[in-house]
Amino acid sequence: MLKTVVIAAAPGATKCWRAAMDWRGIPARLVDCKRLPKWRSKCFKYGGMLDPIAGQLERYMDLLSARQKLVASNIANADTPGYHTEDIDFQSEFQNAAGLAPRTIEVTGLAMKNDGNNVSLDRESRLLSENALRFQLASSLLRSEIQSVREAIKEGQSS
Amino acid sequence: MSLFSVLSIGASGMAAQRARAELLVENLANAETTRTPEGGPYRRKDVVFESTPVASPFASVFDTQIQAAGGVAVADVVTDNSDPERRYQPGHPDADADGYVAFPRVNPAEDMVDLMGAARSYEANVAAIGAVKDMIQRSIDLLH
């Protein structure tokens, strides 16, 4: 009898990794999510093996990397005349559970220079290291989640 | 949206600041130059930056979600067209009939301060690339 186990899929992806475990020994491969009997897309988010926390962490890391992109862009344009600092509203984007692409906003309350540029390198370098640290924490947490699943799989193999 | 495109943004910032630093050093080196191929004294040059979208790898395959974010590029190199500084040096080979020599209008102090600014901005971009590289490495470490 063929058993299908979805291991991981990105949210909204049409393909999932499938490990087919049966007596024929079919190796893991990419299959169409819609053809799977039970777990469709977003299996990583609401999947059985990992906690729902893993999906939250994924979203958190997605947002952090989006924000880091804006910070890098601000730093690169620190001397571009007329450039305005951009950011995302982290709190509201994270609570927006729909998982849509984050919207960029212009940061207010920064000192405007004579050339119409309001990038503050102090603010950007603070955000740069803050995002890197937050990402480090999230990846450590996600890693320990995955580690516990991996432990379970290993134990099953060795016995 | 991928973290790899952030590396391109940082690299564009580094390239732009390097171009700026090159011109500033050229200005400093030619602060006393009275002969140029175009004739007349050297004229001070400066860069104009503009923000541009960066070409990220696989940009056509994965749609970029944040369109506004972009790198920086050198839009133009402007030449200072103000009148050269005239100094009275009758013995100079380039002196005119009245004994005045046209020297470039370069203020070394101003260019040195700009050069320090360019170096600091370059460092900031290097720091951004370092932080993003660490994030990418952390993501890869999830597999181990």
Tab-separated table of C-alpha atoms in Angstrom:
chain	number	residue	atom	x	y	z
A	1	MET	CA	0.000	0.000	0.000
A	2	LEU	CA	1.285	3.422	-0.946
A	3	LYS	CA	1.697	5.944	1.828
A	4	THR	CA	2.416	9.543	1.000
A	5	VAL	CA	4.159	11.848	3.405
A	6	VAL	CA	4.632	15.473	2.565
A	7	ILE	CA	7.826	16.709	4.087
A	8	ALA	CA	7.947	20.378	3.167
A	9	ALA	CA	6.401	22.928	0.888
A	10	ALA	CA	6.570	26.676	0.613
A	11	PRO	CA	3.270	28.512	1.235
A	12	GLY	CA	1.368	28.777	-2.001
A	13	ALA	CA	3.696	26.387	-3.790
A	14	THR	CA	2.243	24.008	-6.302
A	15	LYS	CA	4.846	21.337	-5.734
A	16	CYS	CA	5.581	19.482	-2.525
A	17	TRP	CA	8.330	17.121	-1.643
A	18	ARG	CA	6.860	13.681	-1.318
A	19	ALA	CA	8.457	10.716	0.235
A	20	ALA	CA	6.676	7.658	-0.984
A	21	MET	CA	7.270	4.863	1.453
A	22	ASP	CA	6.140	1.526	0.194
A	23	TRP	CA	7.514	-1.897	-0.595
A	24	ARG	CA	8.563	-0.718	-4.072
A	25	GLY	CA	10.956	1.789	-2.503
A	26	ILE	CA	10.042	4.810	-4.642
A	27	PRO	CA	12.400	7.633	-3.670
A	28	ALA	CA	11.309	11.088	-2.567
A	29	ARG	CA	10.368	13.373	-5.430
A	30	LEU	CA	8.515	16.513	-6.333
A	31	VAL	CA	4.821	15.974	-6.957
A	32	ASP	CA	1.835	18.169	-7.622
A	33	CYS	CA	0.266	19.240	-4.318
A	34	LYS	CA	-3.260	19.050	-5.672
A	35	ARG	CA	-2.879	15.380	-6.513
A	36	LEU	CA	-2.050	14.500	-2.929
A	37	PRO	CA	-4.885	12.892	-1.025
A	38	LYS	CA	-4.792	14.702	2.313
A	39	TRP	CA	-2.217	17.426	2.748
A	40	ARG	CA	-2.299	20.053	0.070
A	41	SER	CA	-0.253	23.212	-0.175
A	42	LYS	CA	0.704	25.024	2.999
A	43	CYS	CA	1.534	21.621	4.446
A	44	PHE	CA	4.542	23.184	6.127
A	45	LYS	CA	2.378	25.814	7.722
A	46	TYR	CA	-0.343	23.593	9.122
A	47	GLY	CA	1.425	20.276	8.718
A	48	GLY	CA	1.315	17.509	11.228
A	49	MET	CA	4.982	17.091	11.934
A	50	LEU	CA	5.991	20.613	12.809
A	51	ASP	CA	4.184	22.860	15.258
A	52	PRO	CA	2.128	25.753	13.917
A	53	ILE	CA	4.892	27.851	15.455
A	54	ALA	CA	7.107	26.805	12.555
A	55	GLY	CA	4.757	28.533	10.119
A	56	GLN	CA	4.805	31.669	12.255
A	57	LEU	CA	8.584	31.576	12.351
A	58	GLU	CA	8.672	31.221	8.587
A	59	ARG	CA	6.532	34.333	8.174
A	60	TYR	CA	8.675	36.165	10.729
A	61	MET	CA	11.876	35.338	8.856
A	62	ASP	CA	10.255	36.298	5.541
A	63	LEU	CA	9.354	39.703	6.945
A	64	LEU	CA	12.799	40.164	8.468
A	65	SER	CA	14.482	39.502	5.144
A	66	ALA	CA	12.070	41.884	3.393
A	67	ARG	CA	12.930	44.532	5.951
A	68	GLN	CA	16.637	43.839	5.633
A	69	LYS	CA	16.325	44.421	1.913
A	70	LEU	CA	14.843	47.864	2.521
A	71	VAL	CA	17.548	48.677	5.072
A	72	ALA	CA	20.284	47.704	2.589
A	73	SER	CA	18.559	49.802	-0.048
A	74	ASN	CA	18.441	52.789	2.303
A	75	ILE	CA	22.137	52.437	3.128
A	76	ALA	CA	23.072	52.145	-0.556
A	77	ASN	CA	21.096	55.318	-1.282
A	78	ALA	CA	22.461	57.268	1.694
A	79	ASP	CA	23.956	59.861	-0.695
A	80	THR	CA	21.287	59.885	-3.414
A	81	PRO	CA	19.629	63.303	-3.676
A	82	GLY	CA	15.888	63.250	-3.062
A	83	TYR	CA	15.787	59.671	-1.768
A	84	HIS	CA	13.373	59.023	1.120
A	85	THR	CA	13.868	56.335	3.771
A	86	GLU	CA	11.609	53.314	3.294
A	87	ASP	CA	10.487	50.694	5.780
A	88	ILE	CA	7.665	48.250	6.505
A	89	ASP	CA	5.264	48.436	9.450
A	90	PHE	CA	6.529	45.237	11.036
A	91	GLN	CA	3.842	44.873	13.704
A	92	SER	CA	0.827	45.194	11.417
A	93	GLU	CA	2.426	43.139	8.639
A	94	PHE	CA	3.106	40.310	11.035
A	95	GLN	CA	-0.449	40.356	12.399
A	96	ASN	CA	-1.763	40.389	8.853
A	97	ALA	CA	-2.069	36.629	8.717
A	98	ALA	CA	-2.969	36.516	5.030
A	99	GLY	CA	0.724	36.269	4.197
A	100	LEU	CA	0.527	38.941	1.527
A	101	ALA	CA	3.555	40.799	0.251
A	102	PRO	CA	4.499	43.520	2.753
A	103	ARG	CA	3.719	47.101	1.815
A	104	THR	CA	6.473	49.693	2.025
A	105	ILE	CA	5.907	52.944	3.836
A	106	GLU	CA	7.915	56.130	4.007
A	107	VAL	CA	9.402	56.813	7.404
A	108	THR	CA	8.404	60.133	8.916
A	109	GLY	CA	10.134	62.241	11.524
A	110	LEU	CA	13.647	61.989	10.118
A	111	ALA	CA	15.849	65.017	9.614
A	112	MET	CA	15.828	66.086	5.961
A	113	LYS	CA	19.178	67.068	4.475
A	114	ASN	CA	19.628	69.915	2.011
A	115	ASP	CA	19.598	67.576	-1.013
A	116	GLY	CA	16.158	66.174	-0.064
A	117	ASN	CA	17.596	62.934	1.333
A	118	ASN	CA	16.494	61.820	4.803
A	119	VAL	CA	18.501	58.594	5.312
A	120	SER	CA	19.936	58.344	8.823
A	121	LEU	CA	22.879	55.941	8.833
A	122	ASP	CA	22.551	55.533	12.622
A	123	ARG	CA	18.962	54.361	12.300
A	124	GLU	CA	19.808	52.010	9.430
A	125	SER	CA	22.782	50.410	11.139
A	126	ARG	CA	20.710	49.869	14.285
A	127	LEU	CA	17.985	48.178	12.223
A	128	LEU	CA	20.605	46.187	10.327
A	129	SER	CA	22.025	44.564	13.428
A	130	GLU	CA	18.600	44.262	15.080
A	131	ASN	CA	17.204	42.367	12.077
A	132	ALA	CA	20.250	40.117	11.916
A	133	LEU	CA	19.896	39.240	15.613
A	134	ARG	CA	16.152	38.611	15.335
A	135	PHE	CA	16.763	36.406	12.307
A	136	GLN	CA	19.440	34.524	14.235
A	137	LEU	CA	16.987	33.879	17.082
A	138	ALA	CA	14.196	32.758	14.736
A	139	SER	CA	16.493	30.445	12.801
A	140	SER	CA	17.755	28.890	16.052
A	141	LEU	CA	14.172	28.241	17.162
A	142	LEU	CA	13.191	26.778	13.803
A	143	ARG	CA	16.319	24.703	13.805
A	144	SER	CA	15.449	23.159	17.153
A	145	GLU	CA	11.923	22.417	15.833
A	146	ILE	CA	13.385	20.615	12.836
A	147	GLN	CA	15.974	18.930	15.014
A	148	SER	CA	13.309	17.295	17.172
A	149	VAL	CA	11.527	15.891	14.101
A	150	ARG	CA	14.851	14.689	12.744
A	151	GLU	CA	15.598	12.987	16.069
A	152	ALA	CA	12.303	11.132	15.857
A	153	ILE	CA	13.032	9.990	12.291
A	154	LYS	CA	16.531	8.812	13.221
A	155	GLU	CA	15.354	6.830	16.196
A	156	GLY	CA	12.863	5.068	13.980
A	157	GLN	CA	15.582	4.092	11.539
A	158	SER	CA	18.120	2.808	13.988
A	159	SER	CA	15.825	0.410	15.845
B	1	MET	CA	12.030	38.353	-2.884
B	2	SER	CA	15.247	36.769	-1.914
B	3	LEU	CA	18.063	37.657	0.400
B	4	PHE	CA	20.471	37.268	-2.485
B	5	SER	CA	19.138	40.393	-4.164
B	6	VAL	CA	20.089	42.302	-1.001
B	7	LEU	CA	23.695	41.380	-1.759
B	8	SER	CA	23.286	43.044	-5.176
B	9	ILE	CA	21.946	46.188	-3.512
B	10	GLY	CA	24.930	46.342	-1.148
B	11	ALA	CA	27.322	45.740	-4.037
B	12	SER	CA	25.744	48.569	-6.045
B	13	GLY	CA	26.281	50.890	-3.075
B	14	MET	CA	29.913	49.822	-2.803
B	15	ALA	CA	30.500	50.376	-6.533
B	16	ALA	CA	28.903	53.832	-6.416
B	17	GLN	CA	30.938	54.948	-3.394
B	18	ARG	CA	34.105	53.609	-4.989
B	19	ALA	CA	33.400	55.662	-8.140
B	20	ARG	CA	32.844	58.727	-5.941
B	21	ALA	CA	36.094	58.126	-4.037
B	22	GLU	CA	38.009	57.729	-7.331
B	23	LEU	CA	36.811	61.125	-8.557
B	24	LEU	CA	37.590	62.785	-5.213
B	25	VAL	CA	41.127	61.389	-5.268
B	26	GLU	CA	41.475	62.588	-8.869
B	27	ASN	CA	40.421	66.070	-7.735
B	28	LEU	CA	42.954	66.057	-4.909
B	29	ALA	CA	45.748	64.798	-7.162
B	30	ASN	CA	45.024	67.473	-9.770
B	31	ALA	CA	44.578	70.368	-7.351
B	32	GLU	CA	47.503	72.211	-8.926
B	33	THR	CA	47.280	70.955	-12.518
B	34	THR	CA	47.374	73.735	-15.081
B	35	ARG	CA	47.540	71.670	-18.271
B	36	THR	CA	44.870	69.193	-19.473
B	37	PRO	CA	44.187	67.542	-22.865
B	38	GLU	CA	41.123	69.785	-23.252
B	39	GLY	CA	43.291	72.828	-22.589
B	40	GLY	CA	43.275	75.117	-19.576
B	41	PRO	CA	43.481	74.089	-15.923
B	42	TYR	CA	41.925	70.915	-14.473
B	43	ARG	CA	38.261	71.204	-13.587
B	44	ARG	CA	36.789	69.647	-10.463
B	45	LYS	CA	34.518	66.617	-11.072
B	46	ASP	CA	31.745	65.192	-8.921
B	47	VAL	CA	29.254	62.331	-9.138
B	48	VAL	CA	25.444	62.383	-9.121
B	49	PHE	CA	23.784	59.322	-7.636
B	50	GLU	CA	20.378	57.922	-8.552
B	51	SER	CA	18.468	54.966	-7.139
B	52	THR	CA	17.866	52.119	-9.575
B	53	PRO	CA	16.242	48.695	-9.414
B	54	VAL	CA	18.909	46.023	-9.155
B	55	ALA	CA	18.996	43.001	-11.419
B	56	SER	CA	18.704	40.083	-9.044
B	57	PRO	CA	19.446	36.553	-10.173
B	58	PHE	CA	16.281	34.732	-11.305
B	59	ALA	CA	14.355	38.015	-11.171
B	60	SER	CA	12.267	36.906	-14.098
B	61	VAL	CA	11.433	33.569	-12.500
B	62	PHE	CA	10.471	34.764	-9.018
B	63	ASP	CA	8.462	37.946	-9.010
B	64	THR	CA	10.027	40.524	-6.749
B	65	GLN	CA	7.492	41.550	-4.159
B	66	ILE	CA	9.069	44.808	-3.125
B	67	GLN	CA	9.450	46.723	-6.355
B	68	ALA	CA	10.421	50.013	-4.778
B	69	ALA	CA	13.576	48.773	-3.083
B	70	GLY	CA	16.620	49.353	-5.196
B	71	GLY	CA	20.297	49.902	-5.411
B	72	VAL	CA	22.194	52.980	-6.388
B	73	ALA	CA	24.069	53.920	-9.537
B	74	VAL	CA	26.175	56.800	-10.786
B	75	ALA	CA	23.778	58.805	-12.975
B	76	ASP	CA	26.208	61.428	-14.155
B	77	VAL	CA	29.649	62.922	-13.641
B	78	VAL	CA	29.413	66.694	-13.491
B	79	THR	CA	32.321	69.030	-14.173
B	80	ASP	CA	32.692	72.272	-12.265
B	81	ASN	CA	32.449	75.076	-14.837
B	82	SER	CA	33.211	77.987	-12.537
B	83	ASP	CA	36.057	80.326	-13.423
B	84	PRO	CA	39.517	79.073	-12.482
B	85	GLU	CA	41.442	80.673	-9.669
B	86	ARG	CA	43.958	83.257	-10.936
B	87	ARG	CA	47.248	83.537	-9.087
B	88	TYR	CA	50.014	86.031	-9.874
B	89	GLN	CA	53.081	83.981	-10.873
B	90	PRO	CA	54.942	85.784	-13.687
B	91	GLY	CA	57.695	83.152	-13.861
B	92	HIS	CA	55.289	80.269	-14.516
B	93	PRO	CA	55.368	78.880	-18.092
B	94	ASP	CA	51.551	78.944	-18.254
B	95	ALA	CA	51.267	82.561	-17.123
B	96	ASP	CA	49.259	84.919	-19.386
B	97	ALA	CA	50.388	88.347	-20.594
B	98	ASP	CA	49.575	89.941	-17.219
B	99	GLY	CA	51.550	87.278	-15.321
B	100	TYR	CA	48.495	85.447	-13.922
B	101	VAL	CA	48.213	81.631	-13.965
B	102	ALA	CA	44.808	79.862	-14.016
B	103	PHE	CA	44.721	77.177	-11.289
B	104	PRO	CA	41.910	74.653	-10.711
B	105	ARG	CA	39.286	75.708	-8.189
B	106	VAL	CA	39.723	72.665	-5.927
B	107	ASN	CA	39.379	72.994	-2.175
B	108	PRO	CA	41.444	70.103	-0.730
B	109	ALA	CA	39.748	70.338	2.685
B	110	GLU	CA	36.300	69.971	1.115
B	111	ASP	CA	37.382	66.982	-0.965
B	112	MET	CA	39.076	65.304	2.002
B	113	VAL	CA	35.852	65.549	4.039
B	114	ASP	CA	33.855	64.149	1.094
B	115	LEU	CA	36.398	61.349	0.765
B	116	MET	CA	35.913	60.426	4.419
B	117	GLY	CA	32.148	60.410	3.854
B	118	ALA	CA	32.572	58.085	0.866
B	119	ALA	CA	34.774	55.741	2.911
B	120	ARG	CA	32.213	55.619	5.725
B	121	SER	CA	29.337	54.957	3.312
B	122	TYR	CA	31.391	52.184	1.727
B	123	GLU	CA	31.885	50.654	5.180
B	124	ALA	CA	28.146	50.866	5.869
B	125	ASN	CA	27.448	48.911	2.677
B	126	VAL	CA	30.053	46.306	3.619
B	127	ALA	CA	28.352	45.944	7.018
B	128	ALA	CA	24.968	45.471	5.320
B	129	ILE	CA	26.373	42.732	3.085
B	130	GLY	CA	28.000	41.070	6.108
B	131	ALA	CA	24.721	41.030	8.052
B	132	VAL	CA	22.770	39.603	5.109
B	133	LYS	CA	25.449	37.018	4.438
B	134	ASP	CA	25.086	35.905	8.050
B	135	MET	CA	21.311	35.599	7.604
B	136	ILE	CA	21.750	33.479	4.482
B	137	GLN	CA	24.267	31.284	6.288
B	138	ARG	CA	21.822	30.837	9.186
B	139	SER	CA	19.118	29.719	6.748
B	140	ILE	CA	21.466	27.223	5.153
B	141	ASP	CA	22.429	25.926	8.608
B	142	LEU	CA	18.796	24.882	9.121
B	143	LEU	CA	19.521	21.950	6.840
B	144	HIS	CA	22.359	20.552	8.944
